[in-house]
């Protein structure tokens, strides 16, 4: 088979990977295949365990082609990325004319730059310098207050149309985009409007009229401070009778708390509107959560155990299929040496018992069948019991061959058994190839994840130092 055509069949050389795979093929030919290096032989020996000799060479060739192709692709794209980062770093240099550093605007942040300094004939490297953002003067700060306060008036409204009729929570921000100032809020009535803009806090007193509340914004920048005060009119909420009673109870509690704030004990009010109040503590029970967890655990156990059985059955079947070529080969060898089917079956069973090796399901079934034969049961019946227990088509086929020989004594029995052994080993080898290809595919994700990590490690420091 032509190498280029075989590689095209084993590896998809179309798309963006194509040129890199072709370059990888060239490297493989020049450095590994022609020189027949020890590394090539090592990989070939591993592949020869999975594939036929001819295909092992093709798979080894494809292995190196794909490997070097991916390495070249990573090298090219990684190199381009590094070059772009270097160019980006040069374009965004903070040092101008060799003596000047550019500050960030006043609404920006300070940054750190690493410089080298040459004093006389001696150079000092990696000197870390912190460059603070540009600072506003006192006049610039106070001159900007009119515009800044107008933006505050607009931003705090939220879904309200005007501060003259506030029905929804206000948005009292701690800062505004585009300004390096911090804002601290206070309210003349925190129960009506608190410092976060929430209306009608839990401890407010209910009135029928709207409430006029003065909000104060303390605007700070360094050592400079400006106080901006304004009034808002807050509408009384439409509350149910139950909510109104809760509010009255809270008012009484707050009043009692204020009177006894210096005492160790806080006595709750015992009546409201001449009606006795009986207090009890609301306790949160975790029983509901544990009941839910218990139900889920029971369901997990119920269905999980079924899956455990299914997994064990699947494992048993896989093990039996894996042992099939060996069983057929042993039967062919022993019957070819002149043993009867019964004696060959018995010898395989006794050898397994005598070896004391790990438990193998199919050999255990053969031991059971041998026991039935020894107890006087006919061989045909014993084999029928064997297939009913194993429940695998391959073993049904094997028993069918054995029974044909018992009943008819076919002349081609030895050839048929030898052919079955060869086919079984060939199929086992093909399955091993598929598993190997699947494992190779699964390795692609970790490789690209590692590449992503490398890119992040390169990019994050580069951008963070800008």
Short mmCIF file of C-alpha atoms in Angstrom, two decimals:
data_model
loop_
_atom_site.label_atom_id
_atom_site.label_comp_id
_atom_site.label_asym_id
_atom_site.label_seq_id
_atom_site.Cartn_x
_atom_site.Cartn_y
_atom_site.Cartn_z
CA UNK A 1 0.00 0.00 0.00
CA UNK A 2 1.29 3.49 -0.87
CA UNK A 3 2.17 5.33 2.31
CA UNK A 4 0.42 8.57 1.36
CA UNK A 5 -2.81 6.77 0.43
CA UNK A 6 -2.76 4.63 3.59
CA UNK A 7 -2.22 7.68 5.79
CA UNK A 8 -5.13 9.47 4.10
CA UNK A 9 -7.33 6.50 4.97
CA UNK A 10 -6.23 6.44 8.62
CA UNK A 11 -6.11 10.20 9.30
CA UNK A 12 -8.41 12.96 8.11
CA UNK A 13 -5.97 15.29 6.29
CA UNK A 14 -8.67 17.73 5.16
CA UNK A 15 -9.32 21.15 6.61
CA UNK A 16 -6.93 23.23 8.68
CA UNK A 17 -5.04 20.19 9.98
CA UNK A 18 -4.15 18.97 6.47
CA UNK A 19 -0.95 20.99 5.85
CA UNK A 20 0.33 20.18 9.34
CA UNK A 21 -0.32 16.45 8.93
CA UNK A 22 1.47 16.46 5.57
CA UNK A 23 4.43 18.20 7.20
CA UNK A 24 4.28 15.60 9.98
CA UNK A 25 4.37 12.85 7.33
CA UNK A 26 7.50 14.41 5.81
CA UNK A 27 9.22 14.53 9.22
CA UNK A 28 8.28 10.90 9.86
CA UNK A 29 9.78 9.80 6.53
CA UNK A 30 13.00 11.76 6.97
CA UNK A 31 13.75 11.24 10.64
CA UNK A 32 12.11 8.00 11.71
CA UNK A 33 11.03 5.65 8.94
CA UNK A 34 14.08 5.71 6.70
CA UNK A 35 16.57 5.66 9.56
CA UNK A 36 14.50 2.99 11.31
CA UNK A 37 15.11 4.63 14.69
CA UNK A 38 14.73 2.80 17.98
CA UNK A 39 11.81 5.05 18.88
CA UNK A 40 9.99 4.01 15.70
CA UNK A 41 10.66 0.33 16.42
CA UNK A 42 9.40 0.76 19.98
CA UNK A 43 6.05 2.17 18.81
CA UNK A 44 5.82 -0.45 16.05
CA UNK A 45 6.31 -3.28 18.55
CA UNK A 46 3.41 -1.94 20.59
CA UNK A 47 1.19 -1.62 17.54
CA UNK A 48 2.10 -5.15 16.40
CA UNK A 49 0.35 -6.41 19.53
CA UNK A 50 -2.86 -4.79 18.31
CA UNK A 51 -2.70 -5.12 14.54
CA UNK A 52 -1.45 -7.41 11.82
CA UNK A 53 2.21 -6.86 10.75
CA UNK A 54 1.23 -4.87 7.65
CA UNK A 55 -1.32 -2.74 9.45
CA UNK A 56 1.02 -2.24 12.42
CA UNK A 57 3.42 -0.35 10.10
CA UNK A 58 0.58 1.79 8.77
CA UNK A 59 -0.72 2.56 12.26
CA UNK A 60 2.80 3.45 13.49
CA UNK A 61 3.26 5.70 10.47
CA UNK A 62 -0.11 7.35 11.17
CA UNK A 63 0.79 7.71 14.85
CA UNK A 64 3.95 9.71 14.13
CA UNK A 65 2.28 11.70 11.35
CA UNK A 66 -0.57 12.81 13.62
CA UNK A 67 1.76 13.42 16.55
CA UNK A 68 4.18 15.67 14.66
CA UNK A 69 1.31 17.35 12.80
CA UNK A 70 -0.37 18.37 16.05
CA UNK A 71 2.95 19.54 17.49
CA UNK A 72 3.58 21.70 14.42
CA UNK A 73 0.07 23.12 14.59
CA UNK A 74 0.53 24.05 18.24
CA UNK A 75 3.97 25.52 17.44
CA UNK A 76 2.68 27.68 14.58
CA UNK A 77 -0.43 29.01 16.31
CA UNK A 78 1.39 29.43 19.61
CA UNK A 79 4.22 31.28 17.85
CA UNK A 80 1.80 33.62 16.10
CA UNK A 81 0.06 34.31 19.41
CA UNK A 82 3.37 35.04 21.15
CA UNK A 83 4.41 37.41 18.33
CA UNK A 84 1.07 39.25 18.55
CA UNK A 85 1.45 39.55 22.31
CA UNK A 86 4.96 40.93 21.89
CA UNK A 87 3.76 43.45 19.31
CA UNK A 88 0.83 44.37 21.57
CA UNK A 89 3.25 44.88 24.43
CA UNK A 90 5.41 47.19 22.32
CA UNK A 91 2.40 49.19 21.11
CA UNK A 92 1.08 49.70 24.63
CA UNK A 93 4.38 50.80 26.13
CA UNK A 94 3.89 53.16 29.07
CA UNK A 95 7.37 54.67 28.76
CA UNK A 96 7.41 57.63 26.36
CA UNK A 97 10.59 59.26 25.07
CA UNK A 98 12.59 57.22 27.56
CA UNK A 99 11.71 59.47 30.52
CA UNK A 100 7.92 59.74 30.83
CA UNK A 101 5.29 57.32 32.14
CA UNK A 102 1.66 57.72 31.08
CA UNK A 103 -0.85 57.71 33.94
CA UNK A 104 -4.32 56.23 33.66
CA UNK A 105 -7.21 58.74 33.75
CA UNK A 106 -8.61 59.80 37.11
CA UNK A 107 -11.40 57.21 36.86
CA UNK A 108 -8.89 54.46 36.13
CA UNK A 109 -6.58 52.47 38.37
CA UNK A 110 -2.91 52.51 39.21
CA UNK A 111 -0.65 50.04 37.46
CA UNK A 112 2.77 48.54 37.89
CA UNK A 113 5.55 48.76 35.31
CA UNK A 114 8.94 47.04 35.39
CA UNK A 115 11.82 49.17 34.07
CA UNK A 116 15.54 48.87 33.60
CA UNK A 117 17.76 51.81 34.62
CA UNK A 118 21.28 52.46 33.35
CA UNK A 119 23.38 54.64 35.64
CA UNK A 120 26.76 55.37 34.17
CA UNK A 121 28.17 52.11 32.85
CA UNK A 122 26.09 49.91 35.14
CA UNK A 123 22.56 48.72 34.37
CA UNK A 124 19.94 47.91 37.04
CA UNK A 125 17.22 45.56 35.87
CA UNK A 126 13.65 44.73 36.90
CA UNK A 127 12.87 47.84 38.93
CA UNK A 128 9.18 47.73 39.85
CA UNK A 129 7.45 51.13 39.81
CA UNK A 130 3.82 51.82 40.75
CA UNK A 131 2.18 54.50 38.58
CA UNK A 132 -0.82 56.06 40.32
CA UNK A 133 -3.79 57.24 38.32
CA UNK A 134 -4.12 60.91 37.45
CA UNK A 135 -5.44 62.91 40.42
CA UNK A 136 -8.00 65.71 40.25
CA UNK A 137 -7.24 69.06 41.86
CA UNK A 138 -9.55 70.51 44.51
CA UNK A 139 -11.03 72.99 42.01
CA UNK A 140 -11.63 70.25 39.43
CA UNK A 141 -13.39 68.13 42.06
CA UNK A 142 -15.82 70.85 43.20
CA UNK A 143 -16.38 72.14 39.66
CA UNK A 144 -17.60 68.68 38.63
CA UNK A 145 -20.19 68.43 41.43
CA UNK A 146 -23.06 70.12 39.54
CA UNK A 147 -22.84 67.63 36.68
CA UNK A 148 -22.24 64.70 39.06
CA UNK A 149 -25.27 65.53 41.22
CA UNK A 150 -27.50 65.79 38.15
CA UNK A 151 -26.43 62.26 37.23
CA UNK A 152 -27.22 61.10 40.78
CA UNK A 153 -30.75 62.54 40.46
CA UNK A 154 -31.23 60.54 37.26
CA UNK A 155 -29.64 57.27 38.39
CA UNK A 156 -31.41 56.88 41.76
CA UNK A 157 -34.95 56.92 40.32
CA UNK A 158 -34.97 53.34 39.07
CA UNK A 159 -38.55 52.64 37.91
CA UNK A 160 -39.93 55.78 39.61
CA UNK A 161 -40.87 58.72 37.42
CA UNK A 162 -39.99 61.47 39.87
CA UNK A 163 -38.62 61.99 43.38
CA UNK A 164 -41.89 63.81 44.12
CA UNK A 165 -43.79 60.50 44.17
CA UNK A 166 -41.65 57.46 45.00
CA UNK A 167 -43.51 54.16 44.99
CA UNK A 168 -40.66 51.71 44.20
CA UNK A 169 -37.21 51.12 45.69
CA UNK A 170 -34.57 53.72 44.85
CA UNK A 171 -31.14 52.83 43.44
CA UNK A 172 -28.58 54.38 45.77
CA UNK A 173 -25.27 53.57 44.09
CA UNK A 174 -21.90 53.74 45.82
CA UNK A 175 -20.24 55.03 42.65
CA UNK A 176 -21.04 56.15 39.11
CA UNK A 177 -19.30 54.98 35.94
CA UNK A 178 -16.82 57.51 34.60
CA UNK A 179 -16.17 59.15 37.98
CA UNK A 180 -13.54 58.21 40.58
CA UNK A 181 -15.79 59.26 43.49
CA UNK A 182 -17.31 57.17 46.27
CA UNK A 183 -20.78 57.87 47.66
CA UNK A 184 -22.03 57.15 51.17
CA UNK A 185 -25.79 57.49 51.76
CA UNK A 186 -27.75 58.45 54.87
CA UNK A 187 -31.48 58.89 55.33
CA UNK A 188 -33.47 61.11 57.69
CA UNK A 189 -35.89 58.19 58.13
CA UNK A 190 -34.23 54.83 57.60
CA UNK A 191 -37.54 53.04 58.22
CA UNK A 192 -39.07 54.72 55.19
CA UNK A 193 -35.99 54.74 52.94
CA UNK A 194 -32.84 53.00 54.13
CA UNK A 195 -29.25 53.65 52.99
CA UNK A 196 -29.60 51.08 50.21
CA UNK A 197 -32.75 52.68 48.76
CA UNK A 198 -35.20 50.05 50.00
CA UNK A 199 -38.60 51.46 50.94
CA UNK A 200 -40.53 50.80 54.10
CA UNK A 201 -38.02 48.89 56.18
CA UNK A 202 -39.21 46.26 58.67
CA UNK A 203 -39.32 48.68 61.60
CA UNK A 204 -41.25 51.60 60.13
CA UNK A 205 -44.33 53.24 61.66
CA UNK A 206 -47.45 53.23 59.54
CA UNK A 207 -49.06 56.58 58.63
CA UNK A 208 -51.83 57.47 56.23
CA UNK A 209 -49.88 60.28 54.56
CA UNK A 210 -46.88 60.18 52.26
CA UNK A 211 -43.52 60.66 53.93
CA UNK A 212 -40.97 63.35 53.10
CA UNK A 213 -37.49 61.93 53.56
CA UNK A 214 -34.19 63.78 53.21
CA UNK A 215 -31.44 61.76 51.58
CA UNK A 216 -27.83 62.80 52.03
CA UNK A 217 -25.04 61.73 49.66
CA UNK A 218 -21.51 62.17 51.02
CA UNK A 219 -19.32 62.32 47.91
CA UNK A 220 -15.66 61.61 48.61
CA UNK A 221 -12.47 61.77 46.55
CA UNK A 222 -9.20 61.52 48.42
CA UNK A 223 -9.23 64.31 51.03
CA UNK A 224 -12.09 66.15 49.35
CA UNK A 225 -15.74 65.77 50.44
CA UNK A 226 -19.00 67.20 49.17
CA UNK A 227 -22.44 66.76 50.79
CA UNK A 228 -25.44 66.65 48.47
CA UNK A 229 -28.87 66.63 50.15
CA UNK A 230 -32.30 66.41 48.58
CA UNK A 231 -35.85 65.44 49.60
CA UNK A 232 -37.98 62.60 48.25
CA UNK A 233 -41.67 62.04 48.75
CA UNK A 234 -42.45 58.39 49.53
CA UNK A 235 -46.00 57.12 49.06
CA UNK A 236 -47.55 54.99 51.81
CA UNK A 237 -47.91 51.37 50.65
CA UNK A 238 -51.31 49.74 50.30
CA UNK A 239 -51.19 47.09 53.03
CA UNK A 240 -53.58 44.36 54.07
CA UNK A 241 -55.01 44.22 57.61
CA UNK A 242 -52.58 41.45 58.49
CA UNK A 243 -49.58 43.49 57.29
CA UNK A 244 -50.81 46.53 59.20
CA UNK A 245 -51.08 44.48 62.42
CA UNK A 246 -47.57 43.12 61.90
CA UNK A 247 -46.31 46.68 61.48
CA UNK A 248 -48.00 47.79 64.70
CA UNK A 249 -46.50 44.86 66.58
CA UNK A 250 -43.06 45.75 65.26
CA UNK A 251 -43.54 49.36 66.33
CA UNK A 252 -44.31 48.19 69.87
CA UNK A 253 -41.30 45.89 69.86
CA UNK A 254 -39.01 48.69 68.63
CA UNK A 255 -40.38 51.04 71.28
CA UNK A 256 -39.77 48.44 74.02
CA UNK A 257 -36.30 47.75 72.66
CA UNK A 258 -35.41 51.44 72.75
CA UNK A 259 -36.57 51.77 76.36
CA UNK A 260 -34.61 48.75 77.58
CA UNK A 261 -31.52 48.97 75.35
CA UNK A 262 -29.27 49.34 78.41
CA UNK A 263 -30.74 46.31 80.20
CA UNK A 264 -29.50 42.75 79.94
CA UNK A 265 -33.03 41.48 79.27
CA UNK A 266 -35.34 42.63 76.51
CA UNK A 267 -39.00 42.24 77.54
CA UNK A 268 -41.45 41.93 74.67
CA UNK A 269 -44.78 43.83 74.82
CA UNK A 270 -47.64 41.74 76.24
CA UNK A 271 -50.63 43.48 74.62
CA UNK A 272 -51.73 45.56 71.64
CA UNK A 273 -54.97 47.52 71.39
CA UNK A 274 -56.07 45.97 74.72
CA UNK A 275 -55.54 42.48 73.29
CA UNK A 276 -53.06 40.06 74.87
CA UNK A 277 -50.01 39.01 72.82
CA UNK A 278 -48.80 35.43 73.33
CA UNK A 279 -45.27 34.99 72.02
CA UNK A 280 -43.78 31.72 70.73
CA UNK A 281 -40.57 31.02 68.88
CA UNK A 282 -40.74 29.93 65.25
CA UNK A 283 -38.39 26.99 64.90
CA UNK A 284 -37.15 25.85 61.55
CA UNK A 285 -37.35 22.11 61.25
CA UNK A 286 -34.90 20.17 59.14
CA UNK A 287 -37.13 17.11 59.15
CA UNK A 288 -38.57 17.89 55.71
CA UNK A 289 -35.11 18.06 54.20
CA UNK A 290 -34.10 14.76 55.79
CA UNK A 291 -37.32 13.10 54.58
CA UNK A 292 -36.51 14.25 51.04
CA UNK A 293 -32.94 12.97 51.36
CA UNK A 294 -34.25 9.66 52.73
CA UNK A 295 -36.66 9.22 49.81
CA UNK A 296 -33.95 10.03 47.29
CA UNK A 297 -31.57 7.62 49.02
CA UNK A 298 -34.14 4.82 48.91
CA UNK A 299 -34.78 5.44 45.21
CA UNK A 300 -31.04 5.52 44.53
CA UNK A 301 -30.56 2.22 46.35
CA UNK A 302 -33.56 0.61 44.63
CA UNK A 303 -32.58 1.50 41.09
CA UNK A 304 -28.85 1.54 41.78
CA UNK A 305 -28.78 -2.09 42.86
CA UNK A 306 -30.58 -3.07 39.65
CA UNK A 307 -27.88 -1.30 37.69
CA UNK A 308 -25.23 -3.07 39.74
CA UNK A 309 -26.67 -6.41 38.65
CA UNK A 310 -26.79 -5.29 35.04
CA UNK A 311 -23.18 -4.14 35.23
CA UNK A 312 -22.10 -7.47 36.72
CA UNK A 313 -23.96 -9.37 34.00
CA UNK A 314 -22.36 -7.23 31.32
CA UNK A 315 -18.94 -7.79 32.89
CA UNK A 316 -19.59 -11.57 32.98
CA UNK A 317 -20.56 -11.62 29.32
CA UNK A 318 -17.53 -9.55 28.33
CA UNK A 319 -15.25 -11.89 30.26
CA UNK A 320 -16.80 -14.98 28.66
CA UNK A 321 -16.44 -13.49 25.18
CA UNK A 322 -12.84 -12.58 25.96
CA UNK A 323 -12.12 -16.21 27.00
CA UNK A 324 -13.89 -17.72 23.97
CA UNK A 325 -10.85 -17.86 21.64
CA UNK A 326 -8.80 -19.58 24.35
CA UNK A 327 -11.52 -22.18 25.05
CA UNK A 328 -11.96 -23.04 21.35
CA UNK A 329 -8.18 -23.20 20.86
CA UNK A 330 -7.76 -25.61 23.77
CA UNK A 331 -10.57 -27.86 22.53
CA UNK A 332 -9.08 -27.90 19.03
CA UNK A 333 -5.63 -28.72 20.40
CA UNK A 334 -6.79 -31.53 22.69
CA UNK A 335 -9.20 -33.16 20.24
CA UNK A 336 -6.54 -32.88 17.56
CA UNK A 337 -4.21 -34.82 19.87
CA UNK A 338 -6.70 -37.69 19.92
CA UNK A 339 -8.84 -36.94 22.96
CA UNK A 340 -12.59 -37.30 22.86
CA UNK A 341 -14.73 -34.20 23.32
CA UNK A 342 -15.78 -35.40 26.78
CA UNK A 343 -12.18 -35.96 27.93
CA UNK A 344 -10.96 -32.69 26.39
CA UNK A 345 -13.74 -30.79 28.17
CA UNK A 346 -12.93 -32.58 31.42
CA UNK A 347 -9.18 -31.87 31.17
CA UNK A 348 -9.76 -28.13 30.60
CA UNK A 349 -12.04 -28.04 33.66
CA UNK A 350 -9.64 -29.99 35.89
CA UNK A 351 -6.64 -27.90 34.81
CA UNK A 352 -8.55 -24.74 35.73
CA UNK A 353 -9.45 -26.13 39.18
CA UNK A 354 -5.91 -27.33 39.80
CA UNK A 355 -4.29 -24.01 38.78
CA UNK A 356 -6.05 -22.10 41.56
CA UNK A 357 -6.18 -19.05 39.29
CA UNK A 358 -8.64 -16.19 39.62
CA UNK A 359 -12.32 -16.93 39.10
CA UNK A 360 -13.36 -17.05 35.43
CA UNK A 361 -17.05 -17.43 34.72
CA UNK A 362 -16.82 -19.63 31.63
CA UNK A 363 -14.44 -22.09 33.27
CA UNK A 364 -16.77 -22.33 36.25
CA UNK A 365 -19.60 -23.21 33.87
CA UNK A 366 -17.41 -25.87 32.26
CA UNK A 367 -16.67 -27.34 35.70
CA UNK A 368 -20.42 -27.56 36.37
CA UNK A 369 -20.96 -29.31 33.03
CA UNK A 370 -18.11 -31.76 33.80
CA UNK A 371 -19.77 -32.56 37.11
CA UNK A 372 -23.04 -33.33 35.29
CA UNK A 373 -21.23 -35.65 32.86
CA UNK A 374 -19.52 -37.46 35.73
CA UNK A 375 -22.89 -37.96 37.43
CA UNK A 376 -24.19 -39.88 34.39
CA UNK A 377 -26.11 -37.21 32.48
CA UNK A 378 -25.85 -37.53 28.69
CA UNK A 379 -23.36 -35.22 27.01
CA UNK A 380 -25.98 -33.65 24.74
CA UNK A 381 -28.14 -32.75 27.76
CA UNK A 382 -25.12 -31.41 29.63
CA UNK A 383 -24.19 -29.19 26.67
CA UNK A 384 -27.80 -27.97 26.42
CA UNK A 385 -27.69 -27.00 30.09
CA UNK A 386 -24.38 -25.25 29.46
CA UNK A 387 -25.73 -23.04 26.66
CA UNK A 388 -28.86 -22.17 28.66
CA UNK A 389 -26.68 -20.91 31.50
CA UNK A 390 -24.15 -19.04 29.36
CA UNK A 391 -26.72 -17.42 27.01
CA UNK A 392 -24.13 -16.27 24.44
CA UNK A 393 -24.43 -16.97 20.73
CA UNK A 394 -20.76 -17.85 20.27
CA UNK A 395 -20.94 -20.66 22.80
CA UNK A 396 -24.20 -21.87 21.25
CA UNK A 397 -22.31 -22.15 17.96
CA UNK A 398 -19.43 -24.01 19.66
CA UNK A 399 -21.78 -26.49 21.34
CA UNK A 400 -23.55 -26.97 18.01
CA UNK A 401 -20.23 -28.05 16.46
CA UNK A 402 -19.57 -30.42 19.36
CA UNK A 403 -23.05 -31.97 19.18
CA UNK A 404 -22.82 -32.47 15.42
CA UNK A 405 -19.65 -34.43 15.98
CA UNK A 406 -21.35 -36.49 18.73
CA UNK A 407 -24.36 -37.37 16.60
CA UNK A 408 -22.89 -37.58 13.10
CA UNK A 409 -19.16 -37.82 13.64
CA UNK A 410 -18.47 -35.38 10.78
CA UNK A 411 -15.09 -35.69 9.09
CA UNK A 412 -14.64 -31.93 8.91
CA UNK A 413 -15.02 -31.44 12.67
CA UNK A 414 -11.32 -30.75 13.29
CA UNK A 415 -11.13 -28.28 10.42
CA UNK A 416 -14.34 -26.54 11.55
CA UNK A 417 -13.04 -26.24 15.12
CA UNK A 418 -9.65 -24.90 13.93
CA UNK A 419 -11.40 -22.33 11.70
CA UNK A 420 -13.61 -21.26 14.61
CA UNK A 421 -10.50 -20.75 16.77
CA UNK A 422 -8.83 -18.61 14.08
CA UNK A 423 -11.95 -16.47 13.57
CA UNK A 424 -12.31 -15.99 17.32
CA UNK A 425 -8.73 -14.75 17.71
CA UNK A 426 -9.11 -12.47 14.67
CA UNK A 427 -12.30 -10.93 16.07
CA UNK A 428 -10.64 -10.43 19.46
CA UNK A 429 -7.79 -8.60 17.76
CA UNK A 430 -10.21 -6.33 15.87
CA UNK A 431 -11.95 -5.45 19.14
CA UNK A 432 -8.58 -4.56 20.64
CA UNK A 433 -7.92 -2.25 17.68
CA UNK A 434 -11.24 -0.45 18.19
CA UNK A 435 -10.53 0.02 21.89
CA UNK A 436 -7.09 1.41 21.05
CA UNK A 437 -8.54 3.90 18.57
CA UNK A 438 -11.18 4.97 21.09
CA UNK A 439 -8.51 5.54 23.74
CA UNK A 440 -6.52 7.68 21.27
CA UNK A 441 -9.60 9.82 20.58
CA UNK A 442 -10.16 10.39 24.30
CA UNK A 443 -6.60 11.73 24.62
CA UNK A 444 -7.35 14.62 22.25
CA UNK A 445 -9.41 16.53 24.84
CA UNK A 446 -6.67 16.53 27.53
CA UNK A 447 -4.13 17.63 24.89
CA UNK A 448 -6.19 20.64 23.83
CA UNK A 449 -6.95 21.46 27.48
CA UNK A 450 -3.20 21.53 28.16
CA UNK A 451 -2.73 23.83 25.15
CA UNK A 452 -5.47 26.13 26.49
CA UNK A 453 -3.75 26.23 29.89
CA UNK A 454 -0.45 27.18 28.22
CA UNK A 455 -2.16 29.96 26.26
CA UNK A 456 -3.80 31.30 29.45
CA UNK A 457 -0.49 31.19 31.33
CA UNK A 458 1.06 33.27 28.53
CA UNK A 459 -1.79 35.74 28.03
CA UNK A 460 -2.87 36.57 31.59
CA UNK A 461 0.50 38.01 32.76
CA UNK A 462 0.88 39.86 29.45
CA UNK A 463 -2.49 41.62 29.67
CA UNK A 464 -2.39 42.18 33.44
CA UNK A 465 0.88 44.15 33.09
CA UNK A 466 -0.60 46.53 30.49
#
